[in-house]
Coordinates of C-alpha atoms and ligand atoms in Angstrom, one line a residue:
M1 CA 14.0 20.8 3.1
D2 CA 16.8 19.1 1.0
V3 CA 16.1 15.4 0.5
Q4 CA 16.8 12.6 -2.0
I5 CA 13.9 10.5 -3.3
A6 CA 14.5 7.3 -5.3
I7 CA 12.1 6.8 -8.2
L8 CA 11.5 3.1 -9.3
P9 CA 9.2 3.3 -12.3
G10 CA 9.2 -0.5 -12.9
D11 CA 7.0 -2.1 -15.6
G12 CA 3.7 -1.6 -17.6
I13 CA 2.0 1.6 -16.6
G14 CA 4.6 2.2 -13.8
P15 CA 6.7 4.7 -15.8
E16 CA 3.6 6.6 -17.0
V17 CA 2.3 7.2 -13.5
T18 CA 5.7 7.9 -11.9
T19 CA 6.4 10.6 -14.6
E20 CA 3.3 12.4 -13.3
A21 CA 4.5 12.0 -9.7
E22 CA 7.9 13.6 -10.6
Q23 CA 6.2 16.6 -12.1
L24 CA 4.1 16.9 -9.0
L25 CA 7.2 16.7 -6.7
A26 CA 8.8 19.5 -8.8
A27 CA 5.7 21.6 -8.3
I28 CA 5.7 21.1 -4.5
A29 CA 9.4 21.9 -4.3
E30 CA 8.6 25.1 -6.2
R31 CA 5.6 26.2 -4.2
F32 CA 7.0 25.3 -0.8
G33 CA 10.7 26.1 -1.3
H34 CA 12.2 22.6 -1.0
R35 CA 14.9 20.8 -2.9
F36 CA 14.0 17.3 -3.9
T37 CA 16.7 15.3 -5.8
L38 CA 15.1 12.5 -7.7
Q39 CA 17.1 9.5 -8.8
H40 CA 15.9 6.6 -10.9
G41 CA 16.5 2.9 -10.3
L42 CA 15.6 -0.4 -12.0
I43 CA 13.2 -2.9 -10.4
G44 CA 11.0 -5.8 -11.6
G45 CA 10.8 -7.1 -15.2
I46 CA 12.8 -4.2 -16.7
A47 CA 15.6 -4.9 -14.2
I48 CA 15.5 -8.6 -15.2
D49 CA 15.8 -7.7 -18.8
E50 CA 18.6 -5.2 -18.3
T51 CA 20.6 -6.8 -15.5
G52 CA 19.3 -10.4 -15.0
V53 CA 17.9 -9.8 -11.5
P54 CA 14.7 -8.1 -10.3
L55 CA 16.4 -6.1 -7.6
P56 CA 19.9 -5.0 -8.7
D57 CA 22.4 -4.1 -5.9
A58 CA 22.6 -0.6 -7.4
T59 CA 18.8 -0.1 -6.9
L60 CA 19.0 -1.3 -3.3
Q61 CA 22.0 1.0 -2.6
L62 CA 20.2 4.0 -4.2
C63 CA 17.1 3.3 -1.9
Q64 CA 19.3 2.9 1.2
Q65 CA 20.9 6.3 0.5
S66 CA 17.6 8.0 -0.1
D67 CA 15.1 9.5 2.3
A68 CA 12.1 7.8 0.6
V69 CA 11.3 5.6 -2.4
L70 CA 8.4 6.0 -4.9
L71 CA 7.6 2.9 -6.9
G72 CA 5.3 2.5 -10.0
A73 CA 4.5 -1.2 -10.5
V74 CA 6.2 -4.5 -11.3
G75 CA 5.3 -7.4 -13.5
G76 CA 3.9 -8.2 -16.9
P77 CA 3.0 -11.1 -19.2
Q78 CA 6.5 -11.5 -20.6
W79 CA 7.8 -12.5 -17.1
D80 CA 4.6 -14.2 -15.9
N81 CA 5.7 -17.9 -15.6
P82 CA 5.3 -18.5 -11.8
N83 CA 7.8 -21.4 -12.1
A84 CA 10.5 -19.1 -13.5
E85 CA 13.7 -18.8 -11.3
V86 CA 13.6 -15.0 -11.5
R87 CA 10.3 -13.1 -11.3
P88 CA 9.5 -9.4 -11.1
E89 CA 7.6 -9.8 -7.8
Q90 CA 10.8 -10.9 -6.2
G91 CA 12.1 -7.4 -6.6
L92 CA 9.1 -6.0 -4.7
L93 CA 9.3 -8.5 -1.9
G94 CA 13.1 -8.2 -1.8
I95 CA 13.0 -4.4 -1.4
R96 CA 10.3 -4.5 1.3
K97 CA 12.4 -7.0 3.3
A98 CA 15.8 -5.4 2.7
L99 CA 14.5 -2.0 3.8
G100 CA 12.7 -3.4 6.8
L101 CA 9.3 -2.0 5.6
F102 CA 7.1 -4.0 8.0
A103 CA 4.1 -1.6 8.1
N104 CA 2.0 -1.3 5.0
L105 CA -0.7 1.4 5.3
R106 CA -3.5 1.2 2.7
P107 CA -6.1 3.9 3.3
V108 CA -9.5 3.5 1.6
T109 CA -11.6 6.6 1.2
I110 CA -14.3 7.4 -1.3
H111 CA -14.8 10.6 -3.1
P112 CA -18.5 11.4 -3.3
L113 CA -18.2 12.1 -7.0
L114 CA -16.8 8.6 -7.6
M115 CA -19.4 6.6 -5.8
H116 CA -20.9 5.6 -9.1
S117 CA -17.8 3.7 -10.1
S118 CA -18.0 1.3 -7.2
P119 CA -20.0 -1.9 -7.7
L120 CA -21.6 -1.3 -4.2
R121 CA -24.7 0.8 -3.9
P122 CA -24.0 4.5 -2.8
E123 CA -25.9 4.2 0.5
R124 CA -23.5 1.4 1.6
L125 CA -20.5 3.6 0.8
E126 CA -21.7 6.6 2.9
G127 CA -19.0 7.4 5.5
V128 CA -16.4 4.8 4.4
D129 CA -13.0 5.9 5.6
M130 CA -10.7 3.1 6.7
L131 CA -7.1 2.3 7.0
V132 CA -5.9 -1.2 6.5
V133 CA -2.5 -1.8 8.1
R134 CA -0.9 -5.0 6.6
E135 CA 2.1 -6.7 8.1
L136 CA 4.5 -6.7 5.2
T137 CA 7.8 -8.6 6.0
G138 CA 6.7 -11.7 7.8
G139 CA 4.2 -14.6 7.7
I140 CA 3.6 -17.0 4.9
Y141 CA 5.2 -14.7 2.3
F142 CA 8.6 -15.1 3.8
G143 CA 8.6 -18.4 5.6
E144 CA 10.5 -21.4 4.3
K145 CA 9.2 -22.8 1.0
R146 CA 9.7 -26.4 0.1
R147 CA 8.7 -28.6 -2.8
E148 CA 9.6 -32.2 -3.1
R149 CA 8.9 -35.2 -5.2
T150 CA 8.1 -38.6 -3.6
T151 CA 7.1 -41.9 -5.1
D152 CA 3.4 -40.8 -4.4
G153 CA 3.9 -37.5 -6.4
E154 CA 4.9 -34.1 -5.3
W155 CA 4.3 -32.1 -2.2
A156 CA 4.9 -28.4 -1.3
S157 CA 4.7 -26.3 1.9
D158 CA 4.9 -22.6 2.8
L159 CA 5.7 -21.9 6.4
C160 CA 3.7 -19.2 8.2
L161 CA 5.7 -17.9 11.1
Y162 CA 5.2 -14.8 13.3
T163 CA 7.1 -13.6 16.4
Q164 CA 5.7 -11.7 19.3
A165 CA 7.9 -8.8 18.4
E166 CA 6.7 -8.6 14.8
I167 CA 3.1 -8.6 16.1
E168 CA 3.7 -6.0 18.8
R169 CA 5.4 -3.5 16.5
I170 CA 2.7 -3.5 13.8
V171 CA -0.1 -3.4 16.4
R172 CA 1.5 -0.3 17.9
V173 CA 1.7 1.4 14.5
S174 CA -2.0 0.6 14.0
A175 CA -3.2 1.6 17.4
E176 CA -1.4 4.9 17.1
A177 CA -3.0 5.5 13.8
A178 CA -6.4 4.7 15.3
R179 CA -5.8 7.3 18.0
T180 CA -5.4 10.0 15.3
R181 CA -8.6 8.8 13.6
R182 CA -11.9 7.5 15.0
G183 CA -10.2 5.6 17.8
K184 CA -11.2 2.0 16.7
L185 CA -9.0 -1.0 15.9
T186 CA -10.1 -4.3 14.4
L187 CA -7.7 -7.2 14.4
V188 CA -8.4 -9.6 11.6
D189 CA -7.2 -13.2 12.0
K190 CA -8.2 -16.8 11.7
A191 CA -7.8 -17.7 15.4
N192 CA -10.3 -20.5 15.2
V193 CA -7.9 -22.5 13.0
L194 CA -4.3 -21.1 12.9
E195 CA -1.8 -21.1 15.7
T196 CA -0.1 -17.9 14.3
S197 CA -3.5 -16.2 14.5
R198 CA -3.9 -17.3 18.2
L199 CA -0.5 -15.7 18.8
W200 CA -1.6 -12.5 17.1
R201 CA -4.9 -12.5 19.1
S202 CA -3.4 -13.0 22.6
H203 CA -0.6 -10.5 22.2
T204 CA -2.7 -7.9 20.5
T205 CA -5.5 -8.2 23.1
R206 CA -2.9 -7.8 26.0
L207 CA -1.0 -5.0 24.3
M208 CA -4.2 -3.0 23.6
Q209 CA -5.3 -3.4 27.2
Q210 CA -2.0 -2.3 28.6
E211 CA -1.0 0.5 26.2
F212 CA -4.1 1.6 24.3
P213 CA -7.1 1.3 26.7
D214 CA -8.5 4.5 25.1
V215 CA -8.7 2.7 21.7
Q216 CA -11.9 0.6 21.0
F217 CA -10.6 -2.8 20.1
E218 CA -12.4 -5.8 18.5
T219 CA -11.3 -9.0 16.8
M220 CA -12.8 -10.5 13.6
L221 CA -12.2 -13.7 11.7
V222 CA -10.9 -13.1 8.2
D223 CA -13.8 -14.8 6.4
A224 CA -16.3 -12.7 8.3
C225 CA -14.3 -9.6 7.6
A226 CA -14.5 -10.3 3.8
M227 CA -18.2 -10.2 4.2
H228 CA -18.5 -7.2 6.5
L229 CA -16.3 -5.2 4.1
L230 CA -19.2 -5.3 1.7
R231 CA -22.1 -5.4 4.2
R232 CA -21.1 -2.5 6.5
P233 CA -17.8 -1.0 5.3
A234 CA -18.4 2.3 7.1
D235 CA -18.0 0.6 10.5
F236 CA -14.3 0.0 10.0
D237 CA -11.7 2.5 11.2
V238 CA -8.3 0.8 11.4
I239 CA -7.8 -2.8 10.5
V240 CA -4.6 -4.6 11.4
T241 CA -3.8 -8.0 9.9
E242 CA -1.1 -10.4 8.8
N243 CA 0.6 -10.3 5.4
M244 CA -1.5 -12.6 3.3
F245 CA -4.9 -11.6 4.8
G246 CA -4.0 -8.0 4.2
D247 CA -3.0 -8.7 0.6
I248 CA -6.4 -10.2 -0.2
L249 CA -8.6 -7.9 1.9
T250 CA -7.1 -4.7 0.4
D251 CA -7.9 -5.8 -3.2
E252 CA -11.4 -6.3 -2.0
A253 CA -11.5 -3.0 -0.1
S254 CA -10.2 -1.2 -3.2
M255 CA -13.5 -1.9 -5.0
L256 CA -15.3 0.2 -2.4
A257 CA -13.4 3.2 -3.9
G258 CA -14.5 2.1 -7.4
S259 CA -11.1 1.8 -8.9
M260 CA -7.7 0.5 -7.9
G261 CA -6.5 3.5 -9.7
M262 CA -7.4 5.7 -6.8
L263 CA -5.7 4.0 -3.9
P264 CA -2.2 4.8 -2.6
S265 CA -0.1 2.9 -0.1
A266 CA 2.8 3.5 2.3
S267 CA 5.3 0.9 3.6
L268 CA 7.2 2.1 6.6
G269 CA 10.1 0.9 8.6
V270 CA 11.1 1.7 12.1
A271 CA 11.2 5.4 13.0
A272 CA 14.7 6.2 14.2
A273 CA 14.6 8.3 17.4
G274 CA 15.2 12.0 16.7
A275 CA 15.5 11.6 12.9
T276 CA 13.6 14.2 10.7
T277 CA 12.9 11.6 8.0
R278 CA 11.6 8.1 8.1
M279 CA 12.4 5.5 5.4
G280 CA 9.3 4.5 3.5
L281 CA 8.3 3.1 0.1
Y282 CA 5.2 4.5 -1.6
E283 CA 3.3 2.9 -4.4
P284 CA -0.1 2.8 -5.9
I285 CA -1.9 -0.4 -4.9
H286 CA -2.8 -1.2 -8.6
G287 CA -0.4 -3.3 -10.6
S288 CA 1.4 -2.8 -13.9
A289 CA -1.9 -3.1 -16.0
P290 CA -0.2 -4.5 -19.1
D291 CA -3.5 -4.3 -21.0
I292 CA -3.4 -0.5 -21.0
A293 CA 0.4 0.1 -20.7
G294 CA 1.8 2.7 -23.2
Q295 CA -1.6 4.1 -24.1
G296 CA -1.6 7.1 -21.8
K297 CA -4.9 5.9 -20.2
A298 CA -3.7 5.0 -16.7
N299 CA -5.2 6.8 -13.7
P300 CA -2.2 8.6 -12.1
L301 CA -4.1 9.6 -8.9
A302 CA -3.2 6.6 -6.8
T303 CA 0.5 7.5 -7.4
L304 CA -0.1 11.2 -6.8
L305 CA -1.9 10.3 -3.5
S306 CA 1.1 8.1 -2.7
V307 CA 3.3 11.2 -3.1
A308 CA 1.1 12.8 -0.4
L309 CA 1.7 9.9 1.9
L310 CA 5.5 10.2 1.2
L311 CA 5.4 13.8 2.2
R312 CA 3.4 13.1 5.3
Y313 CA 5.1 9.9 6.6
S314 CA 8.7 10.1 5.4
L315 CA 9.3 13.8 5.3
Q316 CA 6.8 15.0 7.9
L317 CA 5.6 17.7 5.5
E318 CA 1.9 17.7 6.5
A319 CA 0.9 21.0 4.9
E320 CA 2.4 19.8 1.6
A321 CA 0.7 16.4 1.9
T322 CA -2.7 18.1 2.5
A323 CA -2.1 20.4 -0.5
V324 CA -1.6 17.4 -2.8
E325 CA -4.8 15.8 -1.5
Q326 CA -6.8 19.0 -2.0
A327 CA -5.4 19.4 -5.5
V328 CA -6.5 15.8 -6.3
Q329 CA -10.0 16.6 -4.8
A330 CA -10.2 19.8 -6.9
T331 CA -9.2 17.9 -10.1
L332 CA -12.0 15.3 -9.5
A333 CA -14.5 18.0 -8.7
A334 CA -13.5 19.7 -12.0
G335 CA -14.4 16.4 -13.8
I336 CA -10.9 15.8 -15.1
V337 CA -10.7 12.0 -14.7
T338 CA -9.4 8.9 -16.5
G339 CA -11.8 6.3 -18.0
D340 CA -11.7 4.0 -15.0
V341 CA -13.6 6.5 -12.8
A342 CA -15.6 8.4 -15.4
A343 CA -19.4 8.3 -15.2
A344 CA -21.4 7.2 -18.2
G345 CA -21.1 9.9 -20.9
Q346 CA -18.5 11.9 -18.9
Q347 CA -15.5 13.2 -20.9
V348 CA -12.4 11.0 -20.4
Y349 CA -8.9 12.5 -20.0
G350 CA -5.5 10.8 -20.3
T351 CA -2.8 10.2 -17.7
A352 CA -0.9 13.4 -18.6
A353 CA -4.0 15.6 -18.6
V354 CA -5.0 14.5 -15.2
G355 CA -1.4 14.8 -13.8
D356 CA -1.2 18.3 -15.3
A357 CA -4.5 19.3 -13.8
V358 CA -3.4 18.3 -10.3
V359 CA -0.2 20.4 -10.7
Q360 CA -2.2 23.4 -11.9
Q361 CA -4.6 23.0 -8.9
L362 CA -1.6 22.8 -6.5
L363 CA 0.1 25.9 -7.9
A364 CA -3.2 27.8 -8.1
A365 CA -4.2 27.1 -4.5
Ligands
IPM1 C1 0.6 -6.2 -3.4 C2 0.9 -7.2 -4.5 C3 2.2 -8.0 -4.1 C4 1.9 -8.7 -2.8 C5 2.6 -8.9 -5.2 C6 2.9 -8.2 -6.5 C7 3.9 -9.7 -4.8 O1 -0.2 -8.1 -4.7 O2 1.5 -5.3 -3.1 O3 -0.4 -6.3 -2.8 O4 1.3 -9.8 -2.8 O5 2.3 -8.2 -1.8
MG2 MG1 -1.9 -7.5 -3.6

């Protein structure tokens, strides 16, 4: 396969982890006989510093011409003022919207050897294997924002708006994923308070009855979900939810896996009929971690597992994706881990050593 992949390293530890991903992609190309052309683009704080904007036109064009995009992380203390006109996060939100990446897939699985690094007791974590599908281009993130000053002081508002079509397309992605897994879908909303949630609930319930009667379907209020994620996490298979609830719940769910440094994500657009590739953006769910940036300590596994998702969802290379996941498992089993997931007294390795070990496992398999 001959494809082009855009690499957007971004800020903080972003470039450190995408370097390992590039090396892994080269190893996959070698082992499986593909040609991956990798091209770099600017995004986030570094793009602001170099061009004045967080998402330069050149980056967007590069992504639009590519078959898939791999992103490191954006943001950092030097661009942290939330009242600034230009902020790194606008680059991330902008690219998601511009590429139409409405379906954000965040799988949460736990390697048995890493159970010790979760704040939850191991018996609670037994059997945890969930996929959170977060709607990514609508809702309160993208609704009209206002801020005004009156004689009584200031007021502000963020509009949360969803259309039936936006709900239906993400529910279909989620229910199809459930079919390939344990066959269960949980819609998380706040239908006892929010009108948007009532729209989600009525259309999702109808669509599930009409199109996915074989998938077990339940609804759950978001506050209860926050609790059940800790109380009985193994009961969840696929969760589908709106943009902001998904943002919050996936940070919570990441703690089940012990470290945010382990969790990948995929953001997908519409699959074009008959096409062999599907546009997607892949990124670790952790941020730019400015506190450890430049020290070679970052866990590259979330990014390497994001490469697996890229191979699976954008390039339909299932064997290659599985090979990456197995190489990551083998590296963990060999005890080659960064500090965030090391057990007490266990030897700690750096970003490059872990990345190299995964490549070795992949080529040795
Ligand atoms: C995420 C992040 C982003 C979001 C931020 C950086 C804008 O928290 O990908 O979850 O809120 O979507
Ligand atoms: Mg988030």
